[in-house]
Amino acid sequence: MKYVFLDDHYDQGHFLMSDLENHQDCKVIYKDRLHQNAIINAFCCSHIIRKIKKRLRMPFRERAYHAILHRYCDADTQAIFMTTGWYCDMLIGYIRMKYPHIRLVMLIRDTVKDNTDRNKEFEIGKIKRLFDLVISYDNVHDVPVYGLTYAPVYMSKTDSLDLSSLTCKYDITFIGAAKDRLDLIHRIYQNCMAHGLKAFFYIFRVKKSKKLSHSGIIYSRRYLKRLMFLEKELEANCILEILKGDAHSNTTRFWEAVIYNKKFYTNWKGIVDSPYYHPKYIKVFDNPDDLDYDFIRERIDVDYNYQGELSPLKYIDLFKQLL
């Protein structure tokens, strides 16, 4: 196989990478669907690796990696693209030893800071030395600060939903983790309710003491399944995006609005520089008390003239161009 992609979990990754799954020169391997052997499958989940790697002897590690990669990596393989969830020093060392001809490409879909906080082995200076190409979506901060290569988080258009059967049930929808923005999310929800809007808000990871009582917000301990996530977005007239404090760039929420022609409301001011920006379809807010509720409510035909520019097949084009 010419191009091997090591992605995280299928539920999210399939929606991003399905164009590559259908490409004859590509193989996408998901951490939770990588092998029929349950022990090998569990071993290769990054959180398991970090817990038990010191207790495992090298031959077992090598057998586990071999079981995953040998079916798809050979003399014709040009590159392995890896998301940060796969990264660990042992795996990189094995690939470099076993397949020295293969180029390594790191795909950073979150901020460098978030990845550093999650994984003690993730050091951006080391990543740049070990990988032939390091791609980040954050062209405002991480790309210029760390000298990375920019590319958006590419996304396939799904064929898992019957788009023609979906109807508009909500004026606005927000789905996301609370993080450092819960007060802002709550304020916007209350304002939408006060103006008579129909809203679908689904927030996960909220402490009981922080929840609004007697509200229509759905609080959950778990992420919404990706198919349901997208369905709820497409049932809304407008998608709401509220970036957390250290986010600086266009997100997958925006790309979903573009691909599926939805209005978009965000607190990310840099969106006006996007080639897809159109003031009829996109609004930027600074103060949650000054939202344009007529914009949210009004039904119009939205068309960003999307022509597949965000397909993950672009990763291959970028690889050929730069390496």
GROMACS .gro file of C-alpha atoms in nm, residues 29-37 41 68:
model
   11
   29ILE     CA    1  -0.606   0.189   1.034
   30TYR     CA    2  -0.812   0.288   1.338
   31LYS     CA    3  -0.689   0.215   1.688
   32ASP     CA    4  -1.011   0.049   1.794
   33ARG     CA    5  -1.045  -0.158   1.474
   34LEU     CA    6  -0.690  -0.254   1.395
   35HIS     CA    7  -0.668  -0.625   1.470
   36GLN     CA    8  -0.887  -0.927   1.542
   37ASN     CA    9  -0.663  -1.016   1.835
   41ASN     CA   10  -0.586  -0.426   1.986
   68ILE     CA   11  -0.049  -0.421   1.266
   0.00000   0.00000   0.00000
